Amino acid sequence: MVKRSKKSKSKRVTLRQKHKVLRKVKEHHRKKRKEAKKEGKAGQRKKVEKDPGIPNEWPFKEQELKALEARRAQALQELELKKEARKERARKRKLGLLEDEEIANLASAASAQGSEFAAKDAAKDKAPLTVAKSNDHSERSFYKELVKVIEASDVILEVLDARDPLGTRCIDMEKMVRKADPSKRIVLLLNKIDLVPKEAVEKWLTYLREEMPTVAFKCNTQEQRTKLGWKSSKLDKTNIIPQSSDCLGAENLIRLLKNYSRSHELKLAITVGIVGLPNVGKSSLINSLKRSRVVNVGSTPGVTRSMQEVQLDKKVKLLDCPGVVMLKSSNSGVSVALRNCKRVEKMEDPVTPVKEILGICPHEKLLSMYKVPSFSSVDDFLQKVSTVRGKLKKGGVVDVEAAARIVLHDWNEGKIPYFTLPPKRDAVEDSDVVIISEDGKEFNIDEIYKAESSYIGGLKSIEEFLPALLGAPDPHALLVRAVGGVLDMASAERDASKWWCANCVALVECAPRLPAPSPDALAHAKRLAGRWKEMVVAGPAGGGDTGGMAGWGLLTFIASYDIAPEFDADEIIRLFGDIASEVKDNCVELCKRLGLIGKMTDSVDHFIENGQPIDAIRLARTFGLTGKYTPLAIMNDYIENAKKDAEDILSKESYTPESRKQAMAKKVDALIFLWSAIDGYDMDSVQRSSIKAEITQLLHKYANKQQSLAGVPASISSSHQQQKFQEEYRQRPPVEQETQQRKAHELQQETEEKQHHQQRKAQETQHQHIQDQQETQKREMWQNRKRRRQNKNRKRKQRRQNLQQQSKRPRLPPYVRPGVGNQHGQPFSGGRFAACATTIPPYYWSMG
């Protein structure tokens, strides 16, 4: 193998490259001379690229123009303020009024900047020494560091993201702490409270404090290395600026930790282990408490690689831990990606998490942020983002994955606003109450919670958090368009799951806080309500697996705008068939406001007239109807109608024997079904017995008229037959006609699909057989053609060989042949051909 030369590479270039460079330089100079010649003419200047402005098709052009004008005015105002401050400072300096303290501050700031610059130079000099350090740490090593932190800590501080506390909470880690040492206390810290509205912070604090002590916090976001700012909780809440970069809640947290140390009378410093998922703000929390950059921070996961010890003061010691994703806590790769637990560059499928982001965030905010037109699906959104951001592949093909990574980067950096609300909690066990009360005594929780309200009240409200939705000239128009965008996504994805229902409900709940809507917004809302009703009613009862959220959201929407569409009784039953019990009372109230209760009573009367008492009772119980529409009243009313029908059927002569038999069989089946279903309703035993007796009397009348009815014996009053009917029909579930039709339709569809599959399989088999025949014919044709070509080549070769053998005999030229030499047909007798003629063999003369 040839060794590489240790000498430096030569700077010589080939003549081809040299002349190529010279040619390009010459062309460049020629263009410059041409432009200079044009500029030298009078009245002409160099062309400046004109700003194309904002497109007219962009839906937020007016808002963007107003925002640009506001920013321009604010910049001018700041410039004027700086100019005035400069003039005032120059005037004071001229008069000698500049205070000594201000001069000292300037000197200290200058020295600090100099020391920082020197430290940077020293770090640059030492940088090559640390390059060889290994950066390869596996998740197993992070888990070992977590175990070290838990063993060395007295109190565990679990950091949660206020935007999604349940998603960033690690239940497995909490169980591991309690299993290692039950006496160790866990404190939950709700970080990044400035990214969510104060209503969400208050609800989450109430929810989490039912389990463990919880404090609210906001880390410092300043850029300097030292003297990081705090906001004191003793200040009035109106003085706290929500957009401030100072830290919030640091004093309360330190006071809480020192209360624990004081209650246990610890002589040494208390050790606090700070744990949590990656990128929840553990290292930023330590820097904010220490008020200096003592540990490295970053927006990418894995910045902290090992346990780090920081001495806060003589009573508190902090332990920083790398973020660990427990296996049982991370259900899928999508959840890990949305929690910023994995680098975006290493994701194999960045498109799927973006789909979840579109289900969480309002579409109007995404349209305004990425400056794209309205979209109907995830692929459509990513294609438009890649076009706007210039992410194109070879040939102009849009790079969807690059656009998805852009959206995920913005999500991880907090540029896309979102927040979640706590779910409804089940009953808290007594043991949990005892643990919470013990923790409260150790930490003196009440004092901490009182001081916390001072800076939580200064956070942004829900109206300030959604300016794109609530701050527009006509916010109702934007709200209705946002709901329509969510419905477009649901119809395009053919999915009626909980995420779009939750988004619609969250948007609709903002409507009561807005001013009166315009007529155009009302008209759009009415059209949207009809479309929403069709989507909900067309699916399974209650909107599939939505838990009744679709029906609840639709009711809230039409009640907010007073635009109730026309509902049929069957549609109402399907709409509210699966509504959760906790919102069913609210749905009944909304139905009263919308005038839908009258349709309920009409439906009950319709069921009674058609001989469907079970359906009427179920409808009345679902919506809590009163008066003559209680289950007992419906049964009595139905029995009275049954008595009248029995008299008509048994006495009127208009019935033929066959029609009378059919009518009697139908009535008997309905009465037996009602008789068997009575035991499932709450009523007095006397009332139940009387209703059964009346049903039995009616059955006796039918039995006496005709002894052999289908399914009903003559002696219906016997106890044995009653027991038989009771065993046969008591456990029979009441099946609605609509359910039966749906099952029959599903069975028919399944049968049709099987037939279609069989036909398609037969067609594919026939098509394959035809293709095989064609291939066989084609193969035979090519074989015959090859055989003919071979025979032709063989004959040609044989003919060529014969010609070559004949060409080996010498052939005479025409001047030596007989009859060619002279006029007598004899060869030349003299001259230069005489010798040739005398030497020719005799048999050549015969070849005339």
Coordinates of C-alpha atoms in Angstrom, one line a residue, residues 257-679:
L257 CA -37.3 23.2 52.3
K258 CA -36.1 25.0 55.4
N259 CA -39.4 24.3 57.2
Y260 CA -38.8 20.6 56.7
S261 CA -35.2 20.9 58.0
R262 CA -36.5 22.8 61.0
S263 CA -39.3 20.4 61.8
H264 CA -36.9 17.4 61.8
E265 CA -34.2 19.4 63.7
L266 CA -31.5 18.4 61.2
K267 CA -28.0 19.7 62.2
L268 CA -26.5 19.1 58.7
A269 CA -27.7 20.5 55.4
I270 CA -30.8 19.0 53.9
T271 CA -30.2 17.2 50.6
V272 CA -32.8 17.8 47.9
G273 CA -32.8 15.6 44.8
I274 CA -34.3 17.2 41.7
V275 CA -35.7 14.6 39.3
G276 CA -38.0 14.5 36.4
L277 CA -38.3 13.8 32.7
P278 CA -35.8 15.4 30.2
N279 CA -36.3 19.1 29.5
V280 CA -38.8 19.9 32.3
G281 CA -36.4 22.5 33.7
K282 CA -34.3 20.7 36.4
S283 CA -31.0 22.4 35.7
S284 CA -32.7 25.8 35.1
L285 CA -34.3 25.4 38.5
I286 CA -30.9 25.0 40.2
N287 CA -29.5 28.0 38.4
S288 CA -32.5 30.1 39.4
L289 CA -32.2 29.1 43.1
K290 CA -28.4 29.6 43.1
R291 CA -28.9 32.9 41.1
S292 CA -25.9 32.0 38.8
R293 CA -25.1 29.6 35.9
V294 CA -23.6 26.7 38.0
V295 CA -24.9 23.9 35.7
N296 CA -25.3 23.6 32.0
V297 CA -28.8 24.0 30.4
G298 CA -30.1 23.4 27.0
S299 CA -33.3 22.8 25.0
T300 CA -32.1 19.4 23.7
P301 CA -32.5 16.3 25.9
G302 CA -29.3 14.8 27.5
V303 CA -27.4 18.0 28.5
T304 CA -27.0 16.7 32.1
R305 CA -25.1 13.5 31.9
S306 CA -24.4 12.6 35.6
M307 CA -25.3 13.6 39.1
Q308 CA -24.2 17.1 40.1
E309 CA -24.0 18.5 43.6
V310 CA -24.7 22.2 44.2
Q311 CA -24.5 23.8 47.7
L312 CA -27.3 26.4 47.9
D313 CA -26.4 27.6 51.4
K314 CA -25.4 26.0 54.7
K315 CA -28.8 24.4 55.2
V316 CA -29.8 23.3 51.7
K317 CA -27.8 21.1 49.2
L318 CA -29.2 20.4 45.7
L319 CA -28.5 17.3 43.6
D320 CA -29.1 17.6 39.8
C321 CA -30.1 14.3 38.0
P322 CA -30.2 13.5 34.3
G323 CA -33.6 13.1 32.9
V324 CA -34.8 9.5 32.7
V325 CA -37.8 8.2 30.8
M326 CA -39.2 5.2 32.7
L327 CA -40.4 2.4 30.4
K328 CA -43.8 2.1 31.9
S329 CA -44.4 5.8 31.9
S330 CA -43.8 6.3 28.2
N331 CA -46.6 4.5 26.4
S332 CA -45.5 5.3 22.8
G333 CA -42.9 7.1 20.8
V334 CA -45.4 9.9 20.1
S335 CA -45.7 10.8 23.7
V336 CA -41.9 10.7 24.1
A337 CA -41.5 13.0 21.1
L338 CA -44.1 15.5 22.4
R339 CA -42.4 15.7 25.8
N340 CA -39.1 16.6 24.2
C341 CA -37.5 13.4 25.6
K342 CA -35.9 12.5 22.3
R343 CA -33.9 14.5 19.8
V344 CA -35.9 15.6 16.8
E345 CA -33.0 14.8 14.4
K346 CA -33.0 11.1 15.5
M347 CA -36.8 10.5 15.0
E348 CA -37.7 8.0 12.4
D349 CA -41.3 9.2 12.0
P350 CA -41.6 12.9 12.8
V351 CA -45.0 13.2 11.1
T352 CA -47.1 11.2 13.6
P353 CA -46.3 13.6 16.5
V354 CA -47.4 16.5 14.4
K355 CA -50.8 14.9 14.0
E356 CA -51.2 15.0 17.8
I357 CA -50.1 18.6 17.8
L358 CA -52.8 19.6 15.4
G359 CA -55.3 17.9 17.6
I360 CA -54.2 19.9 20.6
C361 CA -53.6 23.4 19.3
P362 CA -56.2 25.7 17.7
H363 CA -55.9 25.8 13.9
E364 CA -56.2 29.6 13.8
K365 CA -53.0 29.9 15.9
L366 CA -51.1 27.6 13.5
L367 CA -52.3 29.5 10.5
S368 CA -51.1 32.8 12.0
M369 CA -47.8 31.4 13.2
Y370 CA -46.7 29.6 10.0
K371 CA -48.5 32.0 7.6
V372 CA -50.2 29.2 5.6
P373 CA -53.7 29.0 4.2
S374 CA -56.3 26.7 5.7
F375 CA -55.7 23.0 5.6
S376 CA -57.7 19.8 5.9
S377 CA -55.2 17.2 7.1
V378 CA -51.8 16.7 8.5
D379 CA -50.2 16.0 5.1
D380 CA -51.8 19.2 3.6
F381 CA -50.5 21.3 6.6
L382 CA -46.9 19.9 6.3
Q383 CA -46.8 20.4 2.5
K384 CA -47.8 24.0 2.9
V385 CA -45.3 24.6 5.7
S386 CA -42.5 23.0 3.6
T387 CA -43.5 25.2 0.7
V388 CA -43.4 28.4 2.8
R389 CA -40.2 27.5 4.5
G390 CA -38.5 26.4 1.3
K391 CA -38.0 22.7 2.3
L392 CA -37.9 21.1 -1.1
K393 CA -36.2 18.0 -2.4
K394 CA -34.6 17.4 -5.8
G395 CA -37.1 18.1 -8.6
G396 CA -39.2 20.5 -6.5
V397 CA -40.8 17.7 -4.3
V398 CA -41.8 19.0 -0.9
D399 CA -39.9 17.6 2.0
V400 CA -42.6 16.6 4.5
E401 CA -40.3 15.2 7.1
A402 CA -38.2 18.4 7.2
A403 CA -41.4 20.5 7.7
A404 CA -42.5 18.1 10.5
R405 CA -39.1 18.6 12.3
I406 CA -39.6 22.4 12.0
V407 CA -42.9 22.1 13.8
L408 CA -41.5 19.8 16.4
H409 CA -38.6 22.2 17.1
D410 CA -41.1 25.0 17.6
W411 CA -43.2 22.8 19.9
N412 CA -40.2 21.9 22.0
E413 CA -39.0 25.5 22.3
G414 CA -42.5 26.6 23.5
K415 CA -43.3 28.7 20.4
I416 CA -46.6 26.9 19.9
P417 CA -48.9 27.7 22.9
Y418 CA -51.0 25.0 24.5
F419 CA -52.2 23.8 27.9
T420 CA -54.2 21.0 29.4
L421 CA -56.8 20.9 32.2
P422 CA -56.9 18.3 35.0
P423 CA -59.4 15.5 34.7
K424 CA -62.1 14.7 37.2
R425 CA -60.7 12.8 40.2
D426 CA -62.2 9.8 41.8
A427 CA -62.7 9.6 45.6
V428 CA -59.4 10.0 47.5
E429 CA -58.5 7.2 49.9
D430 CA -58.2 7.8 53.6
S431 CA -54.5 6.7 53.6
D432 CA -53.7 9.4 51.1
V433 CA -55.4 12.0 53.3
V434 CA -53.3 11.0 56.2
I435 CA -50.1 11.2 54.2
I436 CA -51.0 14.7 52.9
S437 CA -51.8 15.9 56.4
E438 CA -48.4 14.6 57.7
D439 CA -46.5 16.3 54.8
G440 CA -48.4 19.5 55.5
K441 CA -47.2 19.6 59.1
E442 CA -43.6 18.9 58.1
F443 CA -43.5 21.6 55.4
N444 CA -45.9 24.1 57.0
I445 CA -47.8 24.1 53.7
D446 CA -50.5 26.6 54.6
E447 CA -48.0 29.5 55.0
I448 CA -46.4 28.6 51.6
Y449 CA -49.7 28.4 49.8
K450 CA -50.8 31.8 51.1
A451 CA -47.6 33.5 49.8
E452 CA -48.0 31.8 46.5
S453 CA -51.2 33.6 45.5
S454 CA -49.3 36.9 45.2
Y455 CA -47.5 36.0 42.0
I456 CA -50.0 33.5 40.5
G457 CA -52.6 36.4 40.3
G458 CA -50.2 38.3 38.0
L459 CA -50.1 35.6 35.4
K460 CA -51.9 35.9 32.0
S461 CA -55.6 35.1 32.0
I462 CA -57.3 32.9 29.4
E463 CA -58.3 36.0 27.3
E464 CA -54.7 37.1 27.2
F465 CA -53.3 33.7 26.5
L466 CA -55.4 33.3 23.2
P467 CA -55.0 36.6 21.5
A468 CA -55.5 35.1 18.0
L469 CA -58.9 33.9 19.1
L470 CA -60.2 36.4 21.6
G471 CA -58.5 39.6 20.5
A472 CA -59.8 39.9 16.9
P473 CA -62.4 42.5 15.7
D474 CA -65.0 39.7 15.4
P475 CA -63.8 36.9 17.7
H476 CA -66.9 34.8 17.1
A477 CA -66.0 34.5 13.4
L478 CA -62.6 33.2 14.3
L479 CA -64.1 30.8 16.9
V480 CA -66.6 29.4 14.4
R481 CA -63.9 29.0 11.8
A482 CA -61.7 27.2 14.3
V483 CA -64.5 24.8 15.1
G484 CA -65.0 24.3 11.4
G485 CA -61.4 23.5 10.9
V486 CA -61.4 20.9 13.6
L487 CA -64.5 19.3 12.0
D488 CA -62.7 19.3 8.7
M489 CA -59.9 17.4 10.2
A490 CA -62.3 14.9 11.8
S491 CA -64.1 14.3 8.5
A492 CA -60.9 14.1 6.5
E493 CA -59.3 11.6 8.8
R494 CA -62.6 9.7 9.1
D495 CA -62.2 9.7 12.9
A496 CA -64.6 10.8 15.6
S497 CA -62.4 10.2 18.5
K498 CA -62.0 12.2 21.7
W499 CA -59.4 14.6 20.6
W500 CA -61.5 16.6 18.1
C501 CA -64.5 16.5 20.5
A502 CA -62.3 17.9 23.3
N503 CA -60.9 20.7 21.0
C504 CA -64.4 21.7 20.0
V505 CA -65.7 21.7 23.6
A506 CA -62.7 23.8 24.7
L507 CA -63.3 26.3 21.9
V508 CA -67.0 26.5 22.5
E509 CA -66.5 27.2 26.2
C510 CA -64.8 30.5 25.2
A511 CA -68.0 31.8 23.5
P512 CA -69.9 33.1 26.6
R513 CA -66.9 35.4 27.5
L514 CA -67.0 37.1 24.0
P515 CA -69.1 40.1 23.0
A516 CA -72.2 39.8 20.8
P517 CA -71.6 38.0 17.5
S518 CA -72.2 39.6 14.1
P519 CA -75.0 38.4 11.7
D520 CA -72.4 36.7 9.5
A521 CA -70.9 34.8 12.4
L522 CA -74.4 33.7 13.4
A523 CA -75.2 32.5 9.9
H524 CA -71.9 30.6 9.7
A525 CA -72.5 29.1 13.2
K526 CA -76.0 27.9 12.1
R527 CA -74.6 26.1 9.1
L528 CA -71.9 24.6 11.2
A529 CA -74.3 23.3 13.8
G530 CA -76.3 21.4 11.2
R531 CA -73.1 19.9 9.9
W532 CA -72.0 19.0 13.4
K533 CA -75.3 17.3 14.1
E534 CA -75.0 15.2 11.0
M535 CA -71.5 14.0 12.0
V536 CA -72.6 13.1 15.5
V537 CA -75.9 11.5 14.6
A538 CA -74.4 9.5 11.7
G539 CA -72.0 7.7 13.9
P540 CA -72.6 5.4 16.9
A541 CA -74.6 6.7 19.8
G542 CA -72.8 9.4 21.6
G543 CA -70.2 9.8 18.9
G544 CA -68.4 6.5 19.2
D545 CA -65.8 6.4 21.9
T546 CA -66.2 10.1 22.7
G547 CA -68.0 9.5 26.0
G548 CA -70.9 11.8 25.1
M549 CA -68.5 14.8 24.6
A550 CA -69.7 15.3 21.0
G551 CA -73.3 15.6 22.1
W552 CA -72.4 17.8 25.0
G553 CA -70.2 20.1 22.8
L554 CA -73.0 20.4 20.2
L555 CA -75.6 21.3 22.8
T556 CA -73.3 23.9 24.3
F557 CA -72.5 25.3 20.9
I558 CA -76.2 25.7 19.8
A559 CA -77.1 27.1 23.2
S560 CA -74.4 29.7 23.1
Y561 CA -75.7 31.0 19.7
D562 CA -79.4 30.1 20.1
I563 CA -79.4 28.4 16.7
A564 CA -80.8 25.0 17.5
P565 CA -81.2 22.9 14.3
E566 CA -84.2 20.7 13.7
F567 CA -84.0 17.4 15.6
D568 CA -86.0 14.2 15.2
A569 CA -86.8 12.0 18.2
D570 CA -84.6 9.2 16.9
E571 CA -81.7 11.7 16.4
I572 CA -82.1 13.0 19.9
I573 CA -82.0 9.4 21.2
R574 CA -78.8 8.7 19.3
L575 CA -77.3 12.0 20.3
F576 CA -77.6 11.5 24.0
G577 CA -77.5 7.8 24.2
D578 CA -74.0 7.7 25.7
I579 CA -73.7 11.0 27.5
A580 CA -71.8 10.6 30.8
S581 CA -73.8 10.8 34.0
E582 CA -72.0 13.9 35.3
V583 CA -73.2 16.1 32.4
K584 CA -76.6 14.5 31.8
D585 CA -78.3 17.0 34.1
N586 CA -76.7 19.8 32.2
C587 CA -77.9 18.3 29.0
V588 CA -81.5 18.1 30.3
E589 CA -81.3 21.8 31.2
L590 CA -80.0 22.7 27.8
C591 CA -82.7 20.6 26.2
K592 CA -85.3 22.7 28.1
R593 CA -83.7 25.9 27.0
L594 CA -83.7 24.8 23.4
G595 CA -87.3 23.5 23.4
L596 CA -86.3 19.9 22.8
I597 CA -88.3 18.5 25.8
G598 CA -91.5 18.9 23.9
K599 CA -90.2 16.6 21.2
M600 CA -89.3 14.1 23.9
T601 CA -92.9 13.9 25.1
D602 CA -94.2 13.6 21.5
S603 CA -91.8 10.7 21.0
V604 CA -93.0 9.0 24.2
D605 CA -96.7 9.3 23.0
H606 CA -95.6 8.0 19.6
F607 CA -94.0 4.9 21.2
I608 CA -97.1 4.2 23.3
E609 CA -99.4 4.5 20.3
N610 CA -97.3 2.1 18.3
G611 CA -97.2 -0.5 21.1
Q612 CA -93.6 0.1 22.2
P613 CA -93.8 0.8 25.9
I614 CA -90.2 -0.3 26.7
D615 CA -88.8 2.3 24.3
A616 CA -91.1 5.0 25.8
I617 CA -90.0 4.1 29.3
R618 CA -86.3 4.2 28.4
L619 CA -86.6 7.6 26.7
A620 CA -88.5 9.0 29.7
R621 CA -85.9 7.7 32.2
T622 CA -82.9 9.0 30.1
F623 CA -84.1 12.6 30.1
G624 CA -85.9 12.5 33.5
L625 CA -89.4 13.3 32.2
T626 CA -92.0 13.9 34.9
G627 CA -95.8 14.1 35.2
K628 CA -97.6 11.6 33.0
Y629 CA -94.3 10.5 31.5
T630 CA -92.9 8.6 34.5
P631 CA -92.4 4.8 33.9
L632 CA -95.5 3.9 36.1
A633 CA -97.7 6.4 34.3
I634 CA -96.5 5.2 30.9
M635 CA -97.3 1.5 31.9
N636 CA -100.8 2.4 33.1
D637 CA -101.5 4.5 30.0
Y638 CA -100.3 1.6 27.8
I639 CA -102.5 -0.9 29.6
E640 CA -105.6 1.3 29.2
N641 CA -104.9 1.6 25.5
A642 CA -104.3 -2.2 25.4
K643 CA -107.8 -2.8 27.0
K644 CA -109.4 -0.6 24.3
D645 CA -107.6 -2.4 21.5
A646 CA -108.6 -5.8 23.0
E647 CA -112.3 -4.8 22.9
D648 CA -111.9 -3.7 19.3
I649 CA -110.1 -6.8 18.2
L650 CA -112.4 -9.2 20.0
S651 CA -115.8 -7.6 19.2
K652 CA -115.5 -5.9 15.8
E653 CA -116.6 -8.0 12.8
S654 CA -114.4 -6.1 10.4
Y655 CA -111.5 -8.4 11.2
T656 CA -111.1 -11.5 9.2
P657 CA -110.0 -14.7 11.1
E658 CA -106.5 -14.4 9.8
S659 CA -106.1 -10.6 10.5
R660 CA -107.7 -11.1 14.0
K661 CA -105.2 -13.9 14.7
Q662 CA -102.2 -11.7 13.6
A663 CA -103.4 -8.7 15.6
M664 CA -104.0 -10.8 18.7
A665 CA -100.5 -12.5 18.4
K666 CA -98.9 -9.0 18.1
K667 CA -100.6 -7.7 21.2
V668 CA -99.9 -10.9 23.2
D669 CA -96.2 -10.6 22.4
A670 CA -96.1 -7.0 23.5
L671 CA -97.9 -7.8 26.7
I672 CA -95.7 -10.7 27.6
F673 CA -92.6 -8.6 26.9
L674 CA -93.9 -5.8 29.2
W675 CA -94.9 -8.4 31.9
S676 CA -91.3 -9.8 31.9
A677 CA -89.7 -6.3 32.0
I678 CA -91.6 -4.9 35.0
D679 CA -89.2 -6.4 37.5

